[in-house]
Amino acid sequence: SVACGCMTTLDLPAKINPGAMLRVLEKEACERSLAEFVRRAWSQLEPGAPYIHGWHIDFLCAHLEAITDGVRIDGKPYNRLLANIPPGMMKSMLVSVFWPAWEWGPRNKPWLRIIAVSHKLEGVADRDSLRMRRLITSDWYRSMWGDRVILTTDQNQRNRYENTAGGWRHATASGSVTGLRGDRVIIDDPHSVDGANSDAERQSVGTWFREAVPTRLNNPRKSAIVVIMQRLHEADVSGLILEGDRPGASSDFGYDYIMLPMRFDPARKCVTKLGYADPRTERDELLFPERFPLWVVERDERILGPYAVAGQFQQTPVPRGGGIILDAWWQLWEHKEYPPMDFIIASLDSAFTEKEENDPSALTIWGVWNGGLEGQATRMVDRYGRARDAPESVRSGILDAIPKVMLMYGWADRLGLHDLVNRTAKDCKAFGVDRLLIENKASGISVGQEIRRLYGHEDWAVHLIDPKSESKLARLYSVQPVFSEGQVWAPNKTWAEEVIRQCASVPKCKHDDLADTTSQAIKHLRQCGLLTRSAERLAEIDRDSAYANVKPQKPLYSV
């Protein structure tokens, strides 16, 4: 072998540089797999923190790779992705830092132009822009892909930098993408927590997302939009996307949806358009126990509270079972007929002015009756009708006879003044309403005046409710005990389920009109004394019994 000049097996270790070979293998592995690139690149950004891998990283990477590879589904490019994932799962680093750096270098697409958006520039957007620049200028990255990604010297700022291939990365805040067009629009947490709870700010971001973002693409057919966030409200950006993509919706936003809650919920198991499914099988199985073990999750849940846990951990704006008014507190009426009602009220939340044009008007009708399920009551009273001392069994019977209120009918619709007045009057007449409640606001005053003018001869009275300075949220909290004590009933009807769902969703729901009519009705019944609670009834029994046992006293003075 020496004579012919061939290399022998014994000569092999001396002829090959093991370090160079490992470098070649590492480069090839990174170019094949985004997840592998993340593993290798982690130490360049977090040298003091060990990399902890979770299956959700592979899950996300597979969908981002599909965008990079130009995968098509039903003949259309796969280029719209929404991901709702809890904080601390590395989603911002993965989507806003590693993925664009991977596309520029390992996948040899340095010409891609990236718009990275967050709810404000100072924070997530600025941080991740700087992280990506540090990664692509690191010695490790440049030693492998430095010939592909070369930053220009005339445009190299922390929030905007360009490369010599024509690609750039621009970081900005929600609402400010005018003048930019990108191949990738990455939206990471478009709402702040406070902003999502502000109707004005939330609606402003929603308008920007619907009307501005789709026009900021280099290629309307191929350019991608990726949204990553936690759920903060039913009408946040995720809510807009999900509403547009639901079956039967008038519009189709075309997004694939990744929803990975901290605790697994079998009823909401995530299965994406690419066919990937959440691999967990047991209820409450944790998403990333390697980083967030059970004791950490439970500790954080206690600190966050139910609404933050629902949105940030479980990816639903409302805690399971409801928030202020729990689903389980409603009693189900399964009989075909309603019981005879002592008093019936209709509660109207009107919306037809220019300011309210996007909100529906809503009406719910409620009936109050005394007694058990069959309307029977057991009472021990003296000849004046006052309750006397009673054994516990009788006291229980008296408690069974406390007033109950039932949701008899309800609807929510967008109507003009004329149609709203006529529909309200029609329903009041059909259900034998005794009193119609209308909130004393601009549109409500007009409705009340028109109903009195046209239907003043009818049997129901129109009563304008002035909430004064009490907020809608405070009104719902004020009637919470009536629900928790099981005094509120509803029939097994689709429209009733909508009322129940909305009451459970406040204050995170898109519309709260039905919930407003509910709190308005029950609060009014309480104030009128038509709806008393069990504790109040027992106190009344004890008070009347005490007076009944007092012996008459001889007067001190004669007349």
XYZ file of C-alpha atoms in Angstrom:
559
model
C 0.000 0.000 0.000
C 2.939 2.284 0.639
C 4.329 1.562 -2.796
C 1.084 2.450 -4.571
C 0.586 5.607 -2.506
C -2.742 4.487 -1.014
C -3.767 5.455 2.551
C -3.934 2.523 4.945
C -6.275 2.065 7.901
C -3.361 2.770 10.204
C -2.797 6.092 8.436
C -6.503 7.227 8.781
C -6.405 8.952 12.191
C -3.403 10.975 11.141
C -4.970 12.167 7.877
C -8.377 13.357 9.178
C -9.010 16.207 11.631
C -11.678 14.888 14.051
C -12.686 18.420 14.997
C -13.254 19.398 11.397
C -15.274 16.252 10.777
C -17.477 16.932 13.814
C -17.947 20.483 12.574
C -19.139 19.213 9.191
C -21.551 16.764 10.833
C -22.859 19.469 13.160
C -23.435 21.826 10.237
C -25.308 19.170 8.270
C -27.473 18.275 11.273
C -28.388 21.943 11.810
C -29.269 22.409 8.165
C -31.569 19.390 8.198
C -33.431 20.145 11.435
C -34.564 23.359 13.125
C -34.812 21.506 16.451
C -31.187 20.394 16.131
C -30.138 23.937 15.273
C -31.874 25.139 18.452
C -29.958 22.594 20.535
C -26.607 23.660 19.070
C -27.260 27.402 19.055
C -28.640 27.636 22.584
C -25.265 28.096 24.258
C -24.515 31.089 22.026
C -27.335 33.035 23.669
C -27.605 31.393 27.088
C -24.092 30.188 27.987
C -24.919 30.000 31.692
C -28.166 28.044 31.393
C -28.306 24.371 30.360
C -30.579 23.570 27.437
C -33.707 21.615 28.457
C -35.573 19.973 25.624
C -39.300 19.212 25.545
C -41.491 17.490 22.972
C -43.365 20.745 22.372
C -40.213 22.208 20.808
C -40.172 19.447 18.190
C -43.916 20.049 17.722
C -43.430 23.753 16.976
C -40.328 23.192 14.857
C -42.164 20.762 12.577
C -44.762 23.410 11.714
C -42.194 26.172 11.198
C -40.165 23.851 8.951
C -43.318 23.244 6.881
C -43.517 26.988 6.213
C -39.843 27.104 5.280
C -40.164 24.076 2.984
C -43.196 25.501 1.181
C -45.515 22.637 2.130
C -48.914 22.800 0.447
C -52.261 21.626 1.849
C -55.179 21.251 -0.553
C -53.132 23.028 -3.174
C -52.496 26.095 -0.987
C -49.200 27.114 0.652
C -48.941 26.365 4.351
C -48.142 29.890 5.553
C -50.500 30.886 8.377
C -49.864 29.657 11.918
C -51.354 30.549 15.310
C -49.750 29.105 18.445
C -51.190 29.469 21.961
C -48.569 28.166 24.377
C -47.857 29.047 28.046
C -45.033 31.427 28.982
C -41.605 30.001 29.714
C -41.826 27.386 26.937
C -39.175 29.100 24.773
C -41.699 30.004 22.070
C -40.420 33.569 21.612
C -36.818 32.415 21.315
C -37.814 29.664 18.923
C -40.102 31.626 16.602
C -38.558 35.118 16.722
C -34.862 34.281 17.089
C -33.848 30.735 16.137
C -36.253 30.207 13.233
C -35.332 33.340 11.188
C -31.627 32.775 11.936
C -32.037 29.165 10.751
C -33.745 30.269 7.543
C -31.067 32.850 6.761
C -28.021 30.639 7.333
C -28.596 26.857 7.541
C -31.441 26.935 4.974
C -29.600 29.457 2.778
C -32.437 31.992 2.528
C -30.653 35.200 3.584
C -32.873 37.254 1.254
C -35.914 36.760 3.520
C -37.295 39.954 5.013
C -38.685 39.636 8.536
C -41.104 41.905 10.375
C -41.174 41.047 14.087
C -44.017 42.609 16.095
C -44.904 42.720 19.779
C -47.280 44.851 21.868
C -44.497 47.367 22.390
C -41.015 47.871 20.975
C -39.327 48.234 24.341
C -39.505 44.694 25.605
C -40.063 41.501 23.654
C -39.570 42.973 20.155
C -36.381 44.841 21.068
C -35.006 41.955 23.138
C -35.444 39.290 20.474
C -34.110 41.512 17.710
C -30.909 41.951 19.690
C -30.742 38.227 20.457
C -30.915 37.270 16.798
C -28.200 39.765 15.862
C -25.959 38.366 18.580
C -26.577 34.847 17.293
C -25.821 35.523 13.627
C -22.687 37.500 14.536
C -21.389 34.842 16.948
C -18.155 33.040 16.060
C -20.003 29.705 16.000
C -22.626 30.889 13.497
C -20.147 32.758 11.299
C -17.790 29.771 11.174
C -20.534 27.761 9.471
C -22.715 30.219 7.579
C -20.685 33.409 7.601
C -20.351 33.224 3.819
C -24.172 33.349 3.493
C -25.115 35.910 6.133
C -23.105 39.125 6.118
C -24.611 42.166 7.802
C -24.274 45.516 6.069
C -22.461 48.346 7.806
C -24.807 51.147 6.796
C -27.941 49.549 8.319
C -27.024 47.627 11.445
C -29.067 48.816 14.407
C -30.480 46.703 17.205
C -34.064 47.005 15.915
C -33.297 46.900 12.186
C -30.405 45.289 10.376
C -29.852 44.157 6.809
C -27.596 41.662 5.084
C -25.804 41.843 1.768
C -28.282 39.404 0.165
C -31.107 41.928 0.543
C -32.727 40.397 3.609
C -33.493 42.332 6.766
C -35.125 42.044 10.182
C -37.256 44.888 11.507
C -38.688 44.985 15.034
C -41.711 47.155 15.734
C -44.796 47.511 17.942
C -48.365 46.452 17.200
C -50.060 49.001 14.988
C -46.938 50.325 13.258
C -46.077 48.284 10.165
C -46.962 50.972 7.608
C -44.397 51.173 4.819
C -42.972 47.690 5.477
C -43.445 44.492 3.484
C -41.969 41.227 4.663
C -41.689 37.579 3.717
C -42.290 36.679 7.368
C -44.542 38.624 9.729
C -43.937 37.265 13.244
C -46.406 38.567 15.841
C -45.381 37.716 19.389
C -47.848 38.761 22.121
C -49.666 41.585 20.271
C -51.552 42.502 23.480
C -50.254 43.418 26.878
C -52.278 42.096 29.823
C -53.656 45.550 30.586
C -54.227 46.312 26.910
C -56.283 43.160 26.385
C -58.616 44.238 29.201
C -59.104 47.678 27.673
C -61.884 47.672 25.076
C -60.335 50.588 23.183
C -56.801 49.158 23.046
C -57.964 45.629 22.253
C -60.193 46.806 19.426
C -57.402 49.002 18.054
C -55.012 46.032 17.877
C -57.758 43.896 16.330
C -58.416 46.462 13.609
C -54.684 46.693 12.898
C -54.406 42.912 12.652
C -57.357 42.554 10.269
C -56.773 45.580 8.074
C -53.032 46.307 8.090
C -51.132 43.052 8.616
C -52.465 41.165 5.550
C -51.296 44.012 3.285
C -47.732 43.991 4.640
C -46.558 40.891 2.735
C -44.022 40.780 -0.096
C -45.853 37.929 -1.792
C -49.554 37.659 -0.852
C -49.595 34.000 -1.946
C -46.402 32.736 -0.337
C -45.351 35.071 2.488
C -46.102 33.805 5.996
C -47.778 35.205 9.107
C -47.034 33.501 12.433
C -48.821 34.550 15.634
C -47.655 33.313 19.048
C -49.354 34.429 22.261
C -51.296 33.504 25.372
C -55.069 33.935 25.513
C -56.083 37.079 27.375
C -59.606 37.762 26.147
C -62.239 36.197 23.884
C -61.772 39.089 21.443
C -57.957 39.139 21.421
C -56.068 38.461 18.175
C -56.315 34.702 18.735
C -60.060 35.062 19.217
C -60.367 36.968 15.925
C -58.452 34.246 14.083
C -60.405 31.394 15.655
C -63.732 33.102 14.998
C -62.798 33.639 11.348
C -61.669 30.023 10.921
C -64.562 28.317 12.688
C -66.838 26.081 10.574
C -69.534 28.095 8.879
C -67.792 31.449 9.384
C -68.221 34.056 6.670
C -64.438 34.417 6.351
C -61.587 31.947 6.338
C -58.300 33.282 7.683
C -56.573 30.010 6.770
C -54.579 29.536 9.979
C -53.343 26.271 11.398
C -53.810 26.215 15.159
C -51.405 24.936 17.788
C -52.931 24.971 21.268
C -50.853 23.373 24.009
C -52.142 24.059 27.558
C -49.993 23.623 30.635
C -52.364 20.922 31.913
C -53.782 18.570 29.300
C -57.532 18.747 28.668
C -58.788 15.759 26.622
C -61.803 17.770 25.456
C -59.486 20.307 23.816
C -56.834 17.994 22.394
C -54.772 19.779 19.735
C -54.620 18.188 16.268
C -53.124 20.391 13.542
C -53.665 20.532 9.795
C -50.329 18.785 9.318
C -51.630 15.837 11.320
C -49.588 16.416 14.480
C -51.421 15.756 17.753
C -50.755 16.529 21.390
C -49.254 13.206 22.602
C -50.612 13.480 26.139
C -53.434 11.190 27.213
C -54.101 11.819 30.927
C -56.149 14.787 32.147
C -53.935 17.471 33.752
C -50.753 15.838 32.384
C -48.134 18.595 32.310
C -46.746 20.114 29.130
C -43.085 20.571 30.109
C -42.453 18.768 33.423
C -38.692 18.825 32.816
C -38.792 22.590 33.364
C -42.167 23.061 35.083
C -42.741 20.152 37.509
C -46.040 19.851 39.344
C -44.968 21.734 42.474
C -43.819 24.709 40.365
C -47.051 24.757 38.372
C -49.180 24.602 41.526
C -47.146 27.372 43.160
C -47.537 29.627 40.118
C -51.254 28.870 39.830
C -51.812 30.099 43.382
C -50.001 33.337 42.591
C -51.607 33.980 39.195
C -55.227 33.399 40.156
C -57.969 31.712 38.093
C -58.187 34.164 35.181
C -54.441 34.380 34.551
C -54.132 30.601 34.886
C -56.959 30.111 32.395
C -55.472 32.483 29.825
C -51.727 32.068 30.234
C -51.570 28.407 31.260
C -54.687 26.784 29.800
C -55.100 28.987 26.695
C -58.730 29.861 27.330
C -59.778 33.321 28.525
C -62.204 31.851 31.068
C -61.407 29.413 33.906
C -62.827 25.929 33.488
C -66.450 26.013 34.654
C -66.666 29.803 34.548
C -65.235 32.862 36.240
C -67.556 35.066 38.288
C -70.642 32.926 37.596
C -69.816 29.226 37.372
C -71.647 26.963 34.932
C -72.379 24.484 37.712
C -74.348 27.071 39.700
C -77.164 27.146 37.166
C -79.958 24.676 37.906
C -81.362 22.759 34.930
C -85.148 22.801 34.430
C -86.066 19.617 32.584
C -89.878 19.857 32.742
C -91.813 20.701 29.585
C -93.764 23.488 31.275
C -92.639 26.392 33.430
C -94.099 26.559 36.960
C -96.756 29.230 37.667
C -94.837 32.468 38.116
C -95.535 35.070 40.814
C -93.807 37.862 38.903
C -92.238 38.137 35.435
C -89.756 40.739 34.290
C -88.001 41.424 30.998
C -84.489 42.886 31.055
C -83.258 44.773 27.980
C -79.754 45.910 27.044
C -80.224 48.178 24.019
C -77.569 49.008 21.414
C -78.415 50.802 18.199
C -76.545 54.114 18.320
C -73.556 54.793 16.066
C -71.189 54.161 18.963
C -72.803 50.784 19.650
C -73.340 49.672 16.054
C -71.119 46.597 16.429
C -72.830 45.430 19.622
C -76.073 43.442 19.682
C -79.113 44.372 21.706
C -80.207 41.673 24.120
C -83.347 40.716 26.017
C -83.866 38.090 28.709
C -87.169 37.273 30.424
C -87.207 36.001 34.014
C -89.903 34.505 36.185
C -89.974 34.314 39.994
C -91.824 31.615 41.890
C -91.898 30.315 45.462
C -91.664 26.753 46.646
C -90.000 23.561 45.579
C -89.877 22.133 42.104
C -93.637 21.702 42.050
C -94.326 25.110 43.553
C -95.277 23.726 46.998
C -94.156 25.324 50.234
C -94.296 24.207 53.863
C -94.694 26.983 56.400
C -95.362 27.222 60.139
C -96.852 30.615 60.863
C -98.911 32.281 63.560
C -102.296 33.840 62.887
C -100.564 36.959 61.624
C -98.604 34.937 59.057
C -95.341 35.141 60.989
C -93.033 32.115 61.175
C -93.029 30.277 64.527
C -90.357 28.115 66.090
C -89.849 25.081 63.914
C -87.742 21.916 64.133
C -84.846 21.483 61.698
C -86.949 19.344 59.371
C -89.468 22.114 59.062
C -86.733 24.718 58.730
C -85.396 22.698 55.805
C -88.870 22.748 54.287
C -88.976 26.506 54.661
C -85.607 26.811 52.943
C -86.914 24.673 50.111
C -89.600 27.307 49.669
C -87.246 30.253 49.130
C -87.985 32.239 45.959
C -86.391 30.979 42.774
C -85.826 32.766 39.504
C -85.918 31.140 36.080
C -84.557 32.253 32.740
C -87.647 31.874 30.539
C -86.466 33.328 27.227
C -83.590 35.286 25.711
C -82.047 36.594 22.521
C -79.290 38.899 21.273
C -79.408 40.553 17.864
C -78.375 43.702 16.002
C -81.543 45.749 15.484
C -82.519 49.297 14.693
C -84.742 51.301 17.030
C -88.030 50.423 15.303
C -87.331 46.668 15.110
C -85.952 46.601 18.658
C -89.056 48.276 20.106
C -91.464 46.006 18.247
C -89.598 42.808 19.054
C -89.321 43.717 22.727
C -93.034 44.553 22.949
C -93.979 41.331 21.176
C -91.995 39.188 23.634
C -93.276 41.087 26.667
C -96.844 40.445 25.562
C -96.213 36.772 24.726
C -94.743 36.010 28.166
C -97.109 38.111 30.240
C -94.356 40.393 31.514
C -95.174 42.525 34.557
C -92.216 44.893 34.297
C -89.715 45.788 31.560
C -86.280 46.907 32.759
C -84.124 49.107 30.526
C -80.791 50.619 31.475
C -81.038 54.388 31.758
C -78.492 55.246 29.070
C -78.762 57.176 25.787
C -80.165 54.374 23.628
C -82.163 52.909 26.530
C -83.948 56.186 27.154
C -85.014 56.353 23.513
C -86.286 52.768 23.599
C -88.197 53.367 26.822
C -89.839 56.508 25.476
C -90.854 54.789 22.244
C -92.301 51.748 24.024
C -94.297 53.953 26.371
C -95.604 55.932 23.408
C -96.613 52.917 21.313
C -97.446 50.346 23.989
C -98.454 52.380 27.011
C -101.815 50.609 27.038
C -100.222 47.206 27.648
C -100.053 45.544 31.068
C -96.323 45.840 31.614
C -94.605 48.850 33.129
C -91.369 50.303 31.769
C -88.766 50.883 34.453
C -85.487 52.681 33.653
C -82.583 51.347 35.724
C -79.885 53.794 36.738
C -76.690 51.869 37.626
C -75.077 55.121 38.755
C -71.323 54.568 39.010
C -71.514 50.805 39.516
C -69.598 48.917 36.829
C -70.993 45.964 34.896
C -68.500 43.721 36.648
C -69.600 44.930 40.086
C -73.243 44.286 39.190
C -72.484 40.693 38.255
C -70.507 40.157 41.464
C -73.452 41.515 43.469
C -75.737 38.698 42.266
C -73.107 35.952 42.551
C -74.539 34.560 45.849
C -77.943 34.000 44.250
C -76.292 31.730 41.688
C -73.993 29.972 44.155
C -76.974 29.057 46.373
C -78.761 27.359 43.473
C -81.654 29.790 43.123
C -81.255 30.405 39.378
C -82.761 27.997 36.864
C -82.601 27.688 33.099
C -84.223 25.376 30.541
C -82.207 22.966 28.425
C -82.263 25.200 25.344
C -79.572 26.434 22.960
C -80.341 30.095 23.622
C -80.105 29.450 27.380
C -76.688 27.853 26.908
C -75.534 31.059 25.220
C -76.640 33.112 28.235
C -74.883 30.676 30.604
C -71.693 30.724 28.518
C -71.582 34.498 28.403
C -72.150 34.867 32.154
C -69.298 32.405 32.721
C -67.006 34.322 30.348
C -67.302 37.792 31.884
C -65.069 39.811 31.967
C -63.132 38.087 29.163
C -65.983 37.724 26.655
C -66.290 39.538 23.339
C -69.887 40.597 24.054
C -71.475 40.897 27.495
C -74.980 42.052 26.579
C -76.776 38.901 27.772
C -74.772 38.892 30.992
C -75.721 42.551 31.529
C -79.434 41.758 31.231
C -78.967 38.898 33.689
C -77.328 40.968 36.415
C -79.788 43.816 35.819
C -82.785 41.505 36.258
C -81.608 39.599 39.322
C -80.265 42.692 41.065
C -83.621 44.439 40.561
C -85.523 41.454 41.962
C -83.259 41.482 44.998
C -83.767 45.199 45.583
C -87.544 44.806 45.302
C -87.562 42.025 47.895
C -88.921 39.471 45.431
C -85.790 37.325 45.573
C -84.439 36.562 49.049
C -81.565 34.263 49.915
C -81.676 31.307 52.292
C -79.637 33.111 54.951
C -82.061 36.018 54.857
C -85.059 33.689 55.137
C -83.543 31.891 58.146
C -82.754 35.184 59.815
C -86.346 36.237 59.259
C -87.610 32.972 60.766
C -85.414 33.376 63.838
C -86.373 37.007 64.278
C -90.119 36.330 64.003
C -89.860 33.337 66.334
C -88.071 35.418 68.917
C -90.819 38.041 68.900
C -93.547 35.393 68.945
C -92.223 33.976 72.261
C -92.104 37.319 74.056
C -94.820 37.599 76.744
C -96.962 40.763 76.699
C -95.755 43.330 79.240
C -98.041 45.303 81.536
C -98.015 48.994 80.569
C -96.241 51.337 82.976
C -98.893 54.023 82.770
C -102.630 53.974 82.406
C -104.320 55.905 79.624
